[in-house]
Coordinates of C-alpha atoms and ligand atoms in Angstrom, one line a residue:
X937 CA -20.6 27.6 13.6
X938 CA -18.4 27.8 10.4
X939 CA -17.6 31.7 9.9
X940 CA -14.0 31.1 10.8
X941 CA -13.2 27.4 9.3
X942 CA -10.1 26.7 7.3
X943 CA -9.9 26.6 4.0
X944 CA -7.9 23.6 3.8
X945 CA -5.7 22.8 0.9
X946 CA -6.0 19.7 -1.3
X947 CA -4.5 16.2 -0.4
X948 CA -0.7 15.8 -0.8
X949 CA -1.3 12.8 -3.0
X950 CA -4.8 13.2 -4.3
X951 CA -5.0 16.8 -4.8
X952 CA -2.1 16.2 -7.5
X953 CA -4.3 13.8 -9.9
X954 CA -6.6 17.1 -10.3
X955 CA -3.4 19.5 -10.9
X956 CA -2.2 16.9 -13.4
X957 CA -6.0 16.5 -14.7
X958 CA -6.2 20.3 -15.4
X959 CA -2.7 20.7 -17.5
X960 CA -3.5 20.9 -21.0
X961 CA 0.1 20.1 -22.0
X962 CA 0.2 16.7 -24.3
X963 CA 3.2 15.6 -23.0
X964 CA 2.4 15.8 -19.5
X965 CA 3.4 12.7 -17.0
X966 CA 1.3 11.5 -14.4
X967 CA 3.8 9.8 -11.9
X968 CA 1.5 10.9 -8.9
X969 CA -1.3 9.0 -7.1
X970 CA -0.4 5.0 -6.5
X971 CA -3.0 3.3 -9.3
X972 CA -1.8 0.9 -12.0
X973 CA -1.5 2.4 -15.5
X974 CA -1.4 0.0 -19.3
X975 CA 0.5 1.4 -21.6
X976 CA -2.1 3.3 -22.4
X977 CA -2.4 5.4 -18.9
X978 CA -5.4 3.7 -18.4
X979 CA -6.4 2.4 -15.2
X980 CA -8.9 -0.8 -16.8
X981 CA -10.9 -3.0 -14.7
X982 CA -9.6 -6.3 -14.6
X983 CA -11.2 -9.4 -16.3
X984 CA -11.5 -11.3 -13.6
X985 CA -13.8 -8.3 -11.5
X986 CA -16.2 -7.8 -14.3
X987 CA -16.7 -11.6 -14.7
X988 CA -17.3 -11.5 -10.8
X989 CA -19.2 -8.7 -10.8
X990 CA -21.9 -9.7 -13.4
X991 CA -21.8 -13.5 -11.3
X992 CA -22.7 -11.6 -8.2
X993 CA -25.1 -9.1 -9.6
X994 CA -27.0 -12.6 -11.5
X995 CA -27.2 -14.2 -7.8
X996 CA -28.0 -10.9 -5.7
X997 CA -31.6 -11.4 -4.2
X998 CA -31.7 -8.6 -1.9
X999 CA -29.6 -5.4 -0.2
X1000 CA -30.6 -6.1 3.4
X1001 CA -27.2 -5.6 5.5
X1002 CA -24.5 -7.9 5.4
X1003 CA -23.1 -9.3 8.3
X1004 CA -21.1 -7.2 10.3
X1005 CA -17.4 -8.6 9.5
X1006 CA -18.3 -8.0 6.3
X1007 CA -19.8 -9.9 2.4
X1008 CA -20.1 -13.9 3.5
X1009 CA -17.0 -15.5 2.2
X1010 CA -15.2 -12.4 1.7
X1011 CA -12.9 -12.6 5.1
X1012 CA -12.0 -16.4 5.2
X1013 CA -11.0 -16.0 1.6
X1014 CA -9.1 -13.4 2.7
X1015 CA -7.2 -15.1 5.4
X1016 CA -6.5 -18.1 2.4
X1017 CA -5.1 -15.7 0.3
X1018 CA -2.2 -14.3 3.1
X1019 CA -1.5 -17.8 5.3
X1020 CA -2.3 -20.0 2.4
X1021 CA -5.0 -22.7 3.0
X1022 CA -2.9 -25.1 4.9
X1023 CA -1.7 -22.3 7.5
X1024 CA -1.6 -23.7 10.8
X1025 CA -2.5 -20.5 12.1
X1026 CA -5.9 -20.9 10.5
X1027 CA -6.6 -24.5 11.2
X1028 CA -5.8 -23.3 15.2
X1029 CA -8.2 -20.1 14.6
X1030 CA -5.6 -17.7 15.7
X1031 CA -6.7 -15.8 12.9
X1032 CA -10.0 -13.6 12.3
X1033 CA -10.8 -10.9 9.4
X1034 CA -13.3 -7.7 9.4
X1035 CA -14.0 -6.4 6.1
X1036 CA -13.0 -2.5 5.7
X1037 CA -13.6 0.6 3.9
X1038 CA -10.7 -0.2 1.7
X1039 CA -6.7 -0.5 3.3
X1040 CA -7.6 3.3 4.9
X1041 CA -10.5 1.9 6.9
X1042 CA -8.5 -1.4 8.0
X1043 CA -5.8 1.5 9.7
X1044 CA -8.1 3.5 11.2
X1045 CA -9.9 0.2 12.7
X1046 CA -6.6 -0.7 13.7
X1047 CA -5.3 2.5 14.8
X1048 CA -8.7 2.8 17.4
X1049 CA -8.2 -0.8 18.6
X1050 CA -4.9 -0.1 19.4
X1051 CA -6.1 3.1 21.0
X1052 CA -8.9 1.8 23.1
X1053 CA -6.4 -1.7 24.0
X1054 CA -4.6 0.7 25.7
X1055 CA -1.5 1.2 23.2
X1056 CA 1.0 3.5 24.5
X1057 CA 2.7 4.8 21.1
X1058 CA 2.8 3.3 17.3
X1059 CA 6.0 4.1 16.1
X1060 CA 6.9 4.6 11.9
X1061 CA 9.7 4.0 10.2
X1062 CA 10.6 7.7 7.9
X1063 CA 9.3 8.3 5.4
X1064 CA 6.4 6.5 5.2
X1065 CA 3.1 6.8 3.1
X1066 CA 2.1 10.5 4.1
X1067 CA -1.5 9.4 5.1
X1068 CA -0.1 7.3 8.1
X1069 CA 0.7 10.0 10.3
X1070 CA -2.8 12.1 9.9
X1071 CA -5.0 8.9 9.7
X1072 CA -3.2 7.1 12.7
X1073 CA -2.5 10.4 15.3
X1074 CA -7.0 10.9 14.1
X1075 CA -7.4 7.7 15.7
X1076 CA -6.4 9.2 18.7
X1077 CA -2.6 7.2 18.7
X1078 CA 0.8 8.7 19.9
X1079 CA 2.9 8.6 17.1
X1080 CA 7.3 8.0 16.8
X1081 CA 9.6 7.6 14.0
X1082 CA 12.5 6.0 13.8
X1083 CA 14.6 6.2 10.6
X1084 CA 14.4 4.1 7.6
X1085 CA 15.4 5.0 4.4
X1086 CA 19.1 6.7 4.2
X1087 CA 18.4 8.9 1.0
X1088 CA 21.8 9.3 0.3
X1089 CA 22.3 5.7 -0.5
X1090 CA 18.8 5.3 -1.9
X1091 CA 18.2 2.4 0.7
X1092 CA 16.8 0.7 3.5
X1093 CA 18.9 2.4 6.5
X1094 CA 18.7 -0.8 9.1
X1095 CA 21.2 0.2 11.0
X1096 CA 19.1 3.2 12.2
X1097 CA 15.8 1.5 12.1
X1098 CA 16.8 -1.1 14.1
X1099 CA 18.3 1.4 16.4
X1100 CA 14.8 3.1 16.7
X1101 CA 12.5 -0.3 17.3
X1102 CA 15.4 -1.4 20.2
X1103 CA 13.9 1.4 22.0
X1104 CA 10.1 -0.2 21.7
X1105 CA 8.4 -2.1 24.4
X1106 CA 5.4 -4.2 25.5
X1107 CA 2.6 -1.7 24.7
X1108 CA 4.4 -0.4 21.8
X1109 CA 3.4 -0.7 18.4
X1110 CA 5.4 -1.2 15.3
X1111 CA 3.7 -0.2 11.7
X1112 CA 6.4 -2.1 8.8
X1113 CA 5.0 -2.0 5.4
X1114 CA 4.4 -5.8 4.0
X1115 CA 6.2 -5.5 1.1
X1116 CA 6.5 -2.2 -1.8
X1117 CA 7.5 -0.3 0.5
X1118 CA 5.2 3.4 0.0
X1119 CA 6.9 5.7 -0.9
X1120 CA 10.8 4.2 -1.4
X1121 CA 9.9 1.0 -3.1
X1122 CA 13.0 -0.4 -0.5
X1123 CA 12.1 -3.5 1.4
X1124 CA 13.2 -5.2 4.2
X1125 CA 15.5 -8.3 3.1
X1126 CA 13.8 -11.4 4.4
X1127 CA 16.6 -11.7 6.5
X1128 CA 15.8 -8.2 8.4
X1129 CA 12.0 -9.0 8.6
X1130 CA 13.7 -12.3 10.8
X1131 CA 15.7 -9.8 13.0
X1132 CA 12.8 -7.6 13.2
X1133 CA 10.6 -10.5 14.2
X1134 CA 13.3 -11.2 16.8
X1135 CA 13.5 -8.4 18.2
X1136 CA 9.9 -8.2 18.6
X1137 CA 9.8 -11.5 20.8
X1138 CA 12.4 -10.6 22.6
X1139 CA 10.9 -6.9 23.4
X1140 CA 6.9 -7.8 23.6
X1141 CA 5.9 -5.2 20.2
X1142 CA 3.5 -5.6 18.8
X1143 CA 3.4 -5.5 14.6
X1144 CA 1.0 -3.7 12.7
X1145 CA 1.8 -4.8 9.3
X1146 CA 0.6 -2.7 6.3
X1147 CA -0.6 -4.9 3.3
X1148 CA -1.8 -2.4 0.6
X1149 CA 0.6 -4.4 -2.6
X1150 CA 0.0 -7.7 -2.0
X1151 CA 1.1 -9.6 -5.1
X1152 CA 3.8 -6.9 -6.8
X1153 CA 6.4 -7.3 -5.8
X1154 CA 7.3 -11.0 -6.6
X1155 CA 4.7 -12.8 -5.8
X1156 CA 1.1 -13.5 -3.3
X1157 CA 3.0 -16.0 -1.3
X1158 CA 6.5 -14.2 -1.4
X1159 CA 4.7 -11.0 -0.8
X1160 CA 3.2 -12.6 2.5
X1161 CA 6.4 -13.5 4.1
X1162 CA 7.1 -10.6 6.8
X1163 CA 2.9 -11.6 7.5
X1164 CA 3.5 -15.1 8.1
X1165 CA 6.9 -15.1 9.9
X1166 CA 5.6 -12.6 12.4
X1167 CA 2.3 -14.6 13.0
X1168 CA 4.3 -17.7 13.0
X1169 CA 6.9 -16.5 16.0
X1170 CA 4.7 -14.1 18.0
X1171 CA 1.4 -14.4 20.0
X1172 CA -0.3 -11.1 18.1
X1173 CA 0.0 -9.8 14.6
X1174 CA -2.8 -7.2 13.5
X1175 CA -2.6 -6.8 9.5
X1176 CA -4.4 -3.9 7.3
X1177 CA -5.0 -5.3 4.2
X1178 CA -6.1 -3.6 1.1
X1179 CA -7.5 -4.6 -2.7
X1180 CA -7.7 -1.7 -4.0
X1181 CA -4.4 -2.3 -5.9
X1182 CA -4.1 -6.4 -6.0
X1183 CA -7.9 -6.3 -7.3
X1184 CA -7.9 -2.8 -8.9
X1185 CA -11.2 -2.5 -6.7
X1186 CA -10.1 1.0 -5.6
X1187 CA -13.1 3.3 -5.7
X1188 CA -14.5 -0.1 -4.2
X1189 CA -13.6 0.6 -1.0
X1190 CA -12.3 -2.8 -0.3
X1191 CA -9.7 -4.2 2.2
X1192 CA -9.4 -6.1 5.6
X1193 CA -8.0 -5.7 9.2
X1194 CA -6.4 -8.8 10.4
X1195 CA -6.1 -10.0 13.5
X1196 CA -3.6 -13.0 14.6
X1197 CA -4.3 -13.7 18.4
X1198 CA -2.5 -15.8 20.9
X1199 CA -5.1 -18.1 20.4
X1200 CA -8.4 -18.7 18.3
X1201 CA -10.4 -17.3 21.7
X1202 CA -7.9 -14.2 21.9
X1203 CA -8.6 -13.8 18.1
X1204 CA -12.0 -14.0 18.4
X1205 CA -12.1 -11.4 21.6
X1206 CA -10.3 -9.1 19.4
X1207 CA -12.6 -8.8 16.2
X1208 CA -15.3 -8.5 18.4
X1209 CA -13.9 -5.2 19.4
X1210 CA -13.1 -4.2 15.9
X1211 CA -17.0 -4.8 15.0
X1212 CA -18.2 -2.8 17.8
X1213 CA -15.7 0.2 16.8
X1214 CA -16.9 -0.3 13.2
X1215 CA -20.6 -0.3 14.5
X1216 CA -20.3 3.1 16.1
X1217 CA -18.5 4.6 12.9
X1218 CA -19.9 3.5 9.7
X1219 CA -21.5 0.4 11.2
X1220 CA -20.5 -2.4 8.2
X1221 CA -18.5 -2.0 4.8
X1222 CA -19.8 -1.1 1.5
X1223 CA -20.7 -5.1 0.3
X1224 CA -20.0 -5.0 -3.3
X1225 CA -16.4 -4.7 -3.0
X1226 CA -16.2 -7.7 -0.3
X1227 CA -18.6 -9.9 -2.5
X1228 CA -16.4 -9.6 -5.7
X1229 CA -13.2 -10.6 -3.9
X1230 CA -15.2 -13.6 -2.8
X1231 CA -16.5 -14.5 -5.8
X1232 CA -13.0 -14.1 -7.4
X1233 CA -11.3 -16.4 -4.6
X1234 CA -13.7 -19.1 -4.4
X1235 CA -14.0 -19.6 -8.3
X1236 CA -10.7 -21.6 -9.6
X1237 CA -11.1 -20.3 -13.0
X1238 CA -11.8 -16.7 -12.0
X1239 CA -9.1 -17.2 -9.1
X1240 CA -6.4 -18.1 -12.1
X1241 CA -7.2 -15.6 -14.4
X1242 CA -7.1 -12.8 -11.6
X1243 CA -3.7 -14.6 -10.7
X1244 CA -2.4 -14.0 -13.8
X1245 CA -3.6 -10.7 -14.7
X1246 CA -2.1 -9.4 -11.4
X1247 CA 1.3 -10.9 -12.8
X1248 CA 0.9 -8.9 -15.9
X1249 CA 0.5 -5.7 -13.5
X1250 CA 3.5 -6.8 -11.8
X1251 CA 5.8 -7.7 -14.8
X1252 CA 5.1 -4.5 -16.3
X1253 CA 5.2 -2.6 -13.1
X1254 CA 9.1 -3.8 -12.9
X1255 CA 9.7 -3.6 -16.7
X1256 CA 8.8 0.3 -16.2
X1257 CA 11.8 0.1 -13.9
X1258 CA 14.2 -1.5 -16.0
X1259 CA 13.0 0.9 -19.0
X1260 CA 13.8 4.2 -16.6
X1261 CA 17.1 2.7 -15.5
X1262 CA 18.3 2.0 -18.8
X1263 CA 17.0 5.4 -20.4
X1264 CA 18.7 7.3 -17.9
X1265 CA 21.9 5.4 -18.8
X1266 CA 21.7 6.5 -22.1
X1267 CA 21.2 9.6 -21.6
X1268 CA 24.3 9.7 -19.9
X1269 CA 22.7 10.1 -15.7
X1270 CA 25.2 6.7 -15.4
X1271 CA 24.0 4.8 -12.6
X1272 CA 22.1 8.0 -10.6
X1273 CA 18.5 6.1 -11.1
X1274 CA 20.0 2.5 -11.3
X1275 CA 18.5 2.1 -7.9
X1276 CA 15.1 2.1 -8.9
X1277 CA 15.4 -1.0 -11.3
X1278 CA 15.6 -3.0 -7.5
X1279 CA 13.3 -1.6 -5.7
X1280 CA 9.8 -3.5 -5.6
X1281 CA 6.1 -2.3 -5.9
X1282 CA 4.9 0.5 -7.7
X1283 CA 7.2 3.7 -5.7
X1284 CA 10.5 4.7 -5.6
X1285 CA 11.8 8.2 -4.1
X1286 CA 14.0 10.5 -6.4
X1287 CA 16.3 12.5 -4.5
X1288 CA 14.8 15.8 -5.6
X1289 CA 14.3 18.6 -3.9
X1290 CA 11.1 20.2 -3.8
X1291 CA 12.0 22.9 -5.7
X1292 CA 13.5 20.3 -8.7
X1293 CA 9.9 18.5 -8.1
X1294 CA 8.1 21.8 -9.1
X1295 CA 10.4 22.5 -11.5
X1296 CA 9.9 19.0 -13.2
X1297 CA 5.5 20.0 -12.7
X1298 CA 5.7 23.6 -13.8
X1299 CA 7.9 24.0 -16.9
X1300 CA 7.8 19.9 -17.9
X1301 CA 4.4 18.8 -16.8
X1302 CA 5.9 15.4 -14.8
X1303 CA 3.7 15.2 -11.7
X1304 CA 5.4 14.0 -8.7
X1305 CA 4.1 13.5 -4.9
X1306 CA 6.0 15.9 -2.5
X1307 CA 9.3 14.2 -1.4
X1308 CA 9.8 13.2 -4.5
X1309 CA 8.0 9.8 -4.5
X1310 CA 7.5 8.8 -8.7
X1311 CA 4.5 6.1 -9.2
X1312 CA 6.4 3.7 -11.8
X1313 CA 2.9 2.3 -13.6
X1314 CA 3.2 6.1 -15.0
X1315 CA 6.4 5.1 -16.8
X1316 CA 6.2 4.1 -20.6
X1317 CA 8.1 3.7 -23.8
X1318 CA 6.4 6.9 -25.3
X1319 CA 7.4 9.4 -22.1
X1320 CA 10.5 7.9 -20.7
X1321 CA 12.6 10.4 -22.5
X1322 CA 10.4 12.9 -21.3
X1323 CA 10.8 12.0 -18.1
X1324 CA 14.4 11.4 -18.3
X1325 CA 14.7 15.2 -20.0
X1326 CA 13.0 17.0 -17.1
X1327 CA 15.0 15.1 -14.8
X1328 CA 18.5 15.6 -15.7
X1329 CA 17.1 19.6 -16.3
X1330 CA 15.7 20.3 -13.1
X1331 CA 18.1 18.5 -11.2
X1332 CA 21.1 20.4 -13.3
X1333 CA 19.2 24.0 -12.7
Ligands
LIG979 C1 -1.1 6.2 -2.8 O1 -0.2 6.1 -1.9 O2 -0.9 7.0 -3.8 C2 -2.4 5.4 -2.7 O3 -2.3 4.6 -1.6 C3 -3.6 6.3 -2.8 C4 -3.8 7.1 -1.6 O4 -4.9 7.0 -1.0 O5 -2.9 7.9 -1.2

């Protein structure tokens, strides 16, 4: 059967966090895989999940299956968490959630829905995260782009994206990302997502909206703005939605597909698809994950200090930005990386070649994902300079 397989060769994203793993070099950067890093590099897990965890571990009575949306609790808390509690698109039960193998799970739920509902294309705005395109065309979708990002300008291109979704029809699907945009860190203005949502009515799309930063860019309700705009003006929404970030829950497994229906019966017609594709793949989600969210959101004091350790993330997340910005100032790049002190979330896309990008790896040890996408949680006060250094060298060989 196997004498002739592939070796493949490691992940794009992934496979750099071993590369970076195996470089003895001290002053080595780790700007690669999109986890949150202290000062310290370290990835900790957050007050609020070990709390939760040792609550639900104390009350756990048995391992017999969950239900198959998911841990009890974990979905409606969910849905409180991205329409708020006093969303009228809960109250009307337009709105159902199936717990997922993490944010990946939730698009590959969605992306065999879509497939089996009889989409005819999903379409993607370029770049976008570099998993889309193999996870999405797995599920058995035919996949567009359209343009997005105009790297020259370092920006959101809307012209040309809006160009490319004025093409899209009923039977079409759009994936946007919800806000930190991976990998440019360059979001739609609120009053693009409004066009974008116009446009949608007008020409029967439907939105897949990609949720994987909920909570860094400004703030949980902020962040939730394309979601609830779009649910609010169309009949169908779908939503993959992931903790692994928002709750640091990442080897968890942990995230959500959302559905928003035309009404609470469409809603519930819907999920019951997405549990019978989920029944004939991995049959239900990993629990713990689901449980700790749910223990998180339904506890007010464990619900405030999660909300305020995810603003720490945040805050530093964009203080990293401001640090790079002002470092490459001084160091006399004048305003060539000013543009990542706006951009939101944890990304932002150098325009480096990928020659400059090996050159930054190989003689500077600054690990960077192919297209030049830098993680900013990597960024600190001790490397900057570094950073900076390896920069202004590659891109000056
Ligand atoms: C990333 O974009 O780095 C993260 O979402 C991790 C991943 O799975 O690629």
């Amino acid at each position: 059967m196997f004498q002739d397989t592939k070796l493949l060769p490691p992940d794009p994203i992934l496979g750099l966090t071993k590369l970076f793993q195996d470089d003895p070099r001290s002053e080595k950067i780790d700007l690669g895989v999109g986890v949150y890093r202290d000062l310290r590099g370290a990835t900790p897990v957050m007050k609020a999940v070990v709390q939760a965890e040792a609550n639900v571990t104390a009350a756990q009575k048995t391992k017999a299956y969950t239900p198959a949306d998911g841990a009890p609790g974990f979905g409606p808390a969910i849905l409180d968490l991205v329409f708020g509690k006093d969303s009228n698109i809960l109250s009307s039960g337009r709105a159902a959630a199936v717990q997922t193998p993490g944010g990946c799970g939730a698009l590959r739920l969605a992306g065999e829905l879509l497939n089996t509902q009889g989409a005819a294309s999903l379409t993607l705005g370029e770049p976008t995260w570099p998993n889309h395109v193999p996870l999405l065309s797995a599920a058995g979708l035919k996949l567009n782009s359209v343009p997005y990002y105009d790297r020259d300008a370092n920006g959101v291109d809307f012209a040309a994206f809006k160009a490319g979704v004025s093409r899209l029809g009923a039977n079409d699907v759009l994936l946007l990302h919800g806000c930190c945009h991976n990998p440019t860190g360059a979001d739609l203005s609120i009053e693009q997502v409004d066009e974008i949502a116009n446009m949608a009515a007008a020409q029967g799309f439907l939105p897949l909206i990609d949720a994987a930063y909920h909570g860094f860019a400004k703030d949980l309700d902020a962040d939730a703005y394309m979601i609830r705009k779009f649910s609010a003006d169309l009949p169908e929404v779908l939503v993959t939605y992931s903790c692994s970030k928002n709750f640091g829950l990442y080897r968890e497994r942990t995230g959500a597909l959302i559905i928003v229906g035309a009404s609470a019966d469409r809603a519930a017609a819907v999920k019951s698809q997405a549990i019978s594709l989920a029944r004939k793949n991995y049959s239900m989600p990993p629990a713990h994950g689901g449980e700790v969210v749910a223990e998180i959101l339904s506890d007010p004091a464990l619900s405030k200090l999660w909300r305020e350790e995810l603003t720490e993330m945040a805050d530093r997340v964009r203080s990293n930005r401001q640090l790079l910005e002002r470092t490459a100032q001084a160091s006399g790049l004048h305003n060539r990386l000013s543009f990542v002190a706006d951009q939101a979330g944890m990304f932002s896309l150098l325009p480096l070649s990928e020659d400059q990008i090996r050159i930054m790896r190989e003689d500077y040890g600054v690990y960077i994902v192919g297209g030049g996408r830098i993680n900013l949680c990597g960024v600190n006060e001790v490397n900057v300079e570094h950073l900076v250094r390896a920069y202004k060298a590659a891109t000056s060989a």
